[in-house]
mmCIF file of C-alpha atoms in Angstrom:
data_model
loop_
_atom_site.group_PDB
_atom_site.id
_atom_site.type_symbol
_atom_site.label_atom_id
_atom_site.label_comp_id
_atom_site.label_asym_id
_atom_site.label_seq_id
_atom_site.Cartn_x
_atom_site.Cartn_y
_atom_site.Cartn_z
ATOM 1 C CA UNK A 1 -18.073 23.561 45.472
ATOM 2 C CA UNK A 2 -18.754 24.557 42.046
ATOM 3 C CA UNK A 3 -21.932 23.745 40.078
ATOM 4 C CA UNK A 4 -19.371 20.991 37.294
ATOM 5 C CA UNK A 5 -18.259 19.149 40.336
ATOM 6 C CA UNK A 6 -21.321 18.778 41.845
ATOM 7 C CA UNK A 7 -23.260 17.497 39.010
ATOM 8 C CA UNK A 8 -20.070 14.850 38.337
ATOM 9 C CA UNK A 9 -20.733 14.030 42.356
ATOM 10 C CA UNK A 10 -24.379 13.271 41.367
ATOM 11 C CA UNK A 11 -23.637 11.310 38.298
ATOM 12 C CA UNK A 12 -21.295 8.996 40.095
ATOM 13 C CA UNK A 13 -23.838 8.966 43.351
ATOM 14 C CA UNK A 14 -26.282 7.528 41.175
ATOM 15 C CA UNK A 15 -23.962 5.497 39.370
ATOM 16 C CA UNK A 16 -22.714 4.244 42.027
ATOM 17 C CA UNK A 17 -26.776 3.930 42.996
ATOM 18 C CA UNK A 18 -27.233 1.317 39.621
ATOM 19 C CA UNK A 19 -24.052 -0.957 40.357
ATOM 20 C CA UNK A 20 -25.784 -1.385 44.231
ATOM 21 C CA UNK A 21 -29.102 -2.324 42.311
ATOM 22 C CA UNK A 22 -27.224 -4.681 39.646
ATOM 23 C CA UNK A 23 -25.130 -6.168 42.659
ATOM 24 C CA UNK A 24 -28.407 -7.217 44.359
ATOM 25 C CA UNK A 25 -30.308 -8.025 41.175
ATOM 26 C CA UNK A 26 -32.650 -5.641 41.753
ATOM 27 C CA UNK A 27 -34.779 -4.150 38.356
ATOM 28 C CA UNK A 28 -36.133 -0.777 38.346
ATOM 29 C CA UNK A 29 -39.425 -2.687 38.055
ATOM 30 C CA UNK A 30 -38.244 -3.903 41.805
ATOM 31 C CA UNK A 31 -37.325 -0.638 42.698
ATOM 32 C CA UNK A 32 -40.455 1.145 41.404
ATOM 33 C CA UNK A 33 -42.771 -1.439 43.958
ATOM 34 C CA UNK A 34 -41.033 -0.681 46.467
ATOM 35 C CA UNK A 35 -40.983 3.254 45.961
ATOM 36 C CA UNK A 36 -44.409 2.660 44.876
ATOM 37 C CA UNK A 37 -43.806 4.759 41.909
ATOM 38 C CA UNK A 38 -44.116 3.764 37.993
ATOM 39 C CA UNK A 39 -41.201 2.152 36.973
ATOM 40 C CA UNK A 40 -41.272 4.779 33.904
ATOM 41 C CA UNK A 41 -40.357 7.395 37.333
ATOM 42 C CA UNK A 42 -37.447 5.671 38.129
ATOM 43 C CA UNK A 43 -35.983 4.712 34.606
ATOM 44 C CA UNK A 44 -36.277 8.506 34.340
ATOM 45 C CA UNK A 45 -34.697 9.501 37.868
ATOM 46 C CA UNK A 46 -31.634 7.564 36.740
ATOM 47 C CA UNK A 47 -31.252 8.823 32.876
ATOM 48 C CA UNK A 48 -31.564 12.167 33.809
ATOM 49 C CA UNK A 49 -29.607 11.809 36.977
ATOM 50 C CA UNK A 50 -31.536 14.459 37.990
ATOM 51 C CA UNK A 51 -32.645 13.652 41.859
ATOM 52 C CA UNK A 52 -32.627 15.482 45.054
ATOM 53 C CA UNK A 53 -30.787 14.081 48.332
ATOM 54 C CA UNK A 54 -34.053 12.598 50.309
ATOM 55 C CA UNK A 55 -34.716 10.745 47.412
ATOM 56 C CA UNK A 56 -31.304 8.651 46.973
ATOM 57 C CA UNK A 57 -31.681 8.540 51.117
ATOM 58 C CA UNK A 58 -34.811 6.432 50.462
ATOM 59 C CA UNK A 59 -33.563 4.270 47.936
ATOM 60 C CA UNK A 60 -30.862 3.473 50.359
ATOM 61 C CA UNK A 61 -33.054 2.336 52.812
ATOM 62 C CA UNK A 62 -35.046 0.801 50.313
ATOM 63 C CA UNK A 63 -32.425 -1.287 48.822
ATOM 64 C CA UNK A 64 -30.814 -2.043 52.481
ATOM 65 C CA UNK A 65 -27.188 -0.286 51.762
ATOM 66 C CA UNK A 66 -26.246 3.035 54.036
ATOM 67 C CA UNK A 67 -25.800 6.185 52.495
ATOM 68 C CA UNK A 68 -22.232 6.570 53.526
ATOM 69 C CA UNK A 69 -21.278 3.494 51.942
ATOM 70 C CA UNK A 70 -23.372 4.008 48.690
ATOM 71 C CA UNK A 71 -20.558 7.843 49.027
ATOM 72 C CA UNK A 72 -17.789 5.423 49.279
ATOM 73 C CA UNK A 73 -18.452 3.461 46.366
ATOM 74 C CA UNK A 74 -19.200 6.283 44.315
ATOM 75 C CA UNK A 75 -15.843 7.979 45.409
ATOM 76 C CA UNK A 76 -13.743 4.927 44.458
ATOM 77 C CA UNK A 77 -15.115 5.272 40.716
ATOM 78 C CA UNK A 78 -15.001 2.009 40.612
ATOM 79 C CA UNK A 79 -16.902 -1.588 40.757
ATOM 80 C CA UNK A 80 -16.108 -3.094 43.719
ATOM 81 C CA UNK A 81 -15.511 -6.558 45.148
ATOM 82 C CA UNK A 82 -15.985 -7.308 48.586
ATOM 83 C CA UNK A 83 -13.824 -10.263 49.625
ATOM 84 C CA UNK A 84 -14.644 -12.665 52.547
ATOM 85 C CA UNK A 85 -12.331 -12.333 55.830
ATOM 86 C CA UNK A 86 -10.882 -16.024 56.623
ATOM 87 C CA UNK A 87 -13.516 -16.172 59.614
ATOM 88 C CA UNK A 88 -16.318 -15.423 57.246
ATOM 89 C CA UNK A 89 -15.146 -17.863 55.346
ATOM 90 C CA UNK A 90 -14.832 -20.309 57.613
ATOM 91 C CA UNK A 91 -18.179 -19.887 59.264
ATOM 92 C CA UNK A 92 -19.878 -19.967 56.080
ATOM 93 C CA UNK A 93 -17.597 -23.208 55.116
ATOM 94 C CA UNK A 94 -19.162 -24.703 58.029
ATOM 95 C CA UNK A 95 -22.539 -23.384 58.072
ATOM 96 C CA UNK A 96 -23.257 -23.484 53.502
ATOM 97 C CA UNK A 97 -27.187 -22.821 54.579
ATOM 98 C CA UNK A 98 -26.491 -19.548 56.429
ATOM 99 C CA UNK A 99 -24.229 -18.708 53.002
ATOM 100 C CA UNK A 100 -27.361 -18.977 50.632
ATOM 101 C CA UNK A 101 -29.214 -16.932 53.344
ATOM 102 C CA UNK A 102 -27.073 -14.267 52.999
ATOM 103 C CA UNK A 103 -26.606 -14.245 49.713
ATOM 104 C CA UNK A 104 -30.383 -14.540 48.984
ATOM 105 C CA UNK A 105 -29.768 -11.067 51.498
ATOM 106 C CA UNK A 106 -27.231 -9.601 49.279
ATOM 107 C CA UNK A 107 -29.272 -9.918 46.188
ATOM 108 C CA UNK A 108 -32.358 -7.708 47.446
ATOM 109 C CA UNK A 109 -34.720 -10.650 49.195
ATOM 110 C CA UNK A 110 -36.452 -9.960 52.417
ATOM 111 C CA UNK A 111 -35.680 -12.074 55.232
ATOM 112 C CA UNK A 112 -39.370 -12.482 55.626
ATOM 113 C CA UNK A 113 -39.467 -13.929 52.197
ATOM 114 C CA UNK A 114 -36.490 -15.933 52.682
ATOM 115 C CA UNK A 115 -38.062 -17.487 56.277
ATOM 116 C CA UNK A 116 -40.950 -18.221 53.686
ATOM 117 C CA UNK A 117 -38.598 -19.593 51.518
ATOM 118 C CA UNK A 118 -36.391 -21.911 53.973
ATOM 119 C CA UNK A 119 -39.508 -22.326 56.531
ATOM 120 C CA UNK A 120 -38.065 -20.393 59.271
ATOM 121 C CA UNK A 121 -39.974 -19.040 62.284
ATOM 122 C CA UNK A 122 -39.221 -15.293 62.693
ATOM 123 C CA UNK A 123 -37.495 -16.151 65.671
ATOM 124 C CA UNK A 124 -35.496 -18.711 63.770
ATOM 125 C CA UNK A 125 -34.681 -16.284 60.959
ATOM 126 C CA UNK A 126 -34.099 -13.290 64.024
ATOM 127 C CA UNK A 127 -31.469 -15.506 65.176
ATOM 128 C CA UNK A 128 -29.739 -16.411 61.654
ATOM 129 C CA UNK A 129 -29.449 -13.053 60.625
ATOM 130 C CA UNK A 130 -28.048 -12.317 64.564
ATOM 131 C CA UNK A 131 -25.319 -14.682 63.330
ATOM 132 C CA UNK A 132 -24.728 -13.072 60.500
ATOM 133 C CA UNK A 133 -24.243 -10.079 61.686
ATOM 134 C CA UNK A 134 -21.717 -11.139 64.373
ATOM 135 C CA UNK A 135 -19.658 -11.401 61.228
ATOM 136 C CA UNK A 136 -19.774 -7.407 60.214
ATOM 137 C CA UNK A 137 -21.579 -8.954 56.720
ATOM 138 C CA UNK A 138 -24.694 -6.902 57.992
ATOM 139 C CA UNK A 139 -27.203 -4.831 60.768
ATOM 140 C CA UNK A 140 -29.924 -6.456 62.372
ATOM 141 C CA UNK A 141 -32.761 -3.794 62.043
ATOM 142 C CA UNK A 142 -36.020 -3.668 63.415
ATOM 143 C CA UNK A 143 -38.736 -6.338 62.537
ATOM 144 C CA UNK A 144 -35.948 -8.425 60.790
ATOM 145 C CA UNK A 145 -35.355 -5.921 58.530
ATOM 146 C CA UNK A 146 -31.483 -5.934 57.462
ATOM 147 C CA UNK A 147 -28.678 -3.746 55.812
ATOM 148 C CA UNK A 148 -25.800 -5.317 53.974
ATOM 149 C CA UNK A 149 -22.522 -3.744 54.865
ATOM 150 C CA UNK A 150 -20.980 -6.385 52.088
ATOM 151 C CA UNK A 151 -21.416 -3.947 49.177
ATOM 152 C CA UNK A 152 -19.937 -5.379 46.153
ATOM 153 C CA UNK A 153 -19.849 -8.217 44.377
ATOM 154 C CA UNK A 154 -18.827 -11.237 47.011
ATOM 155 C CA UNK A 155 -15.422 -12.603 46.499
ATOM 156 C CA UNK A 156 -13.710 -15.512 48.094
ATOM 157 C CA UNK A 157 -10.412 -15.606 49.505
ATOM 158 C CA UNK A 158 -7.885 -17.480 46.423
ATOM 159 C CA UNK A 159 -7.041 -20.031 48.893
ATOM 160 C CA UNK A 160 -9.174 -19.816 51.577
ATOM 161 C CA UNK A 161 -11.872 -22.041 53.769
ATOM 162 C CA UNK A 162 -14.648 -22.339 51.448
ATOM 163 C CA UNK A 163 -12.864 -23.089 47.845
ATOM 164 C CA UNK A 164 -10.796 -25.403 50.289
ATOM 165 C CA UNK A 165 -14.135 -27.480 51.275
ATOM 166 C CA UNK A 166 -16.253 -27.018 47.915
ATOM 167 C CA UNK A 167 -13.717 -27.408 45.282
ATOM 168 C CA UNK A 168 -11.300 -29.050 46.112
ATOM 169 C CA UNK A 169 -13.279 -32.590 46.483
ATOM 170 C CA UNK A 170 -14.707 -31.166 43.242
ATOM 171 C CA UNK A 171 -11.207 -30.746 41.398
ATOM 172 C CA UNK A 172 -10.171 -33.420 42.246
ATOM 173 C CA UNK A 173 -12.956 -35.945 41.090
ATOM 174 C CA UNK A 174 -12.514 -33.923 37.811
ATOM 175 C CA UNK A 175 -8.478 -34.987 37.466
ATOM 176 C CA UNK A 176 -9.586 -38.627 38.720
ATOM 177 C CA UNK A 177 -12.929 -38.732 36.039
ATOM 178 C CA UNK A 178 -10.413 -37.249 33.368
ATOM 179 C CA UNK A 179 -7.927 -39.815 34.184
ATOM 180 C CA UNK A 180 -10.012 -42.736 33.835
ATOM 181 C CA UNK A 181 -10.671 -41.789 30.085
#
């Protein structure tokens, strides 16, 4: 490979790097704590997308996405959505808690903050995020430690389960309320 394409490789790596941190609402202040470097380190690691291989691995792990999926992302050039399979749906439909858990998840909060949070033993939370995972959304890792394999901005189905059960009853008190004036 020549030395153009892979610089254009590590631009969109690391491009791809600041859509997973904007995704999960994570700041390079975040990032810096948790690299325990200055934020001014990591402001500069992504404006002069100059950064060597172990360091994007740890930012991966830091961040909770796998490295193969952060290469995916940046080879589709693209932001990406990640729309909810009908059984997703339909479990989080029927379970809206575990929903905000894992979107709290998404967004870069530890499941020991979120047990905090929700006041959930760390078995309690062990077995939530079990759940979870039974739906492919993410990996169970040591010490409740998790990584999202929903990268993406969370989309749900047009006409599926959960706009069925959350906006519909919504809707249609909006048509009745609009009627009635």
């Amino acid at each position: 490979m020549d030395q153009i394409n892979q610089h254009t490789d590590a631009k969109k790596l690391l491009k791809s790097l600041q859509q997973v941190l904007k995704s999960k609402k994570i700041t390079y202040a975040d990032l810096a704590l948790r690299m325990e470097v200055s934020e001014v380190t990591v402001k500069r690691l992504f404006s002069t997308q100059n950064c060597n291989l172990q360091t994007v691995f740890r930012i991966c792990d830091l961040v909770g996405i796998s490295f193969f999926d952060l290469a995916a992302l940046a080879n589709q050039d693209k932001e990406v959505d990640y729309v909810l399979s009908e059984d997703q749906e339909k479990f989080f439909a029927a379970n809206p808690a575990m929903f905000g858990i894992f979107r709290s998840l998404h967004r870069g909060v530890s499941p020991d903050k979120l047990a905090e949070v929700w006041k959930l033993s760390s078995q309690k939370m062990f077995k939530v995020l079990r759940k979870i995972e039974q739906f492919g959304l993410l990996e169970v890792l040591p010490e409740n430690q998790v990584r999202i394999k929903a990268v993406g901005n969370i989309r749900f189905q047009h006409k599926g389960p959960w706009l069925v059960r959350f906006c519909a009853r919504r809707l249609c008190s909006f048509w009745i309320t609009l009627m009635w004036f």
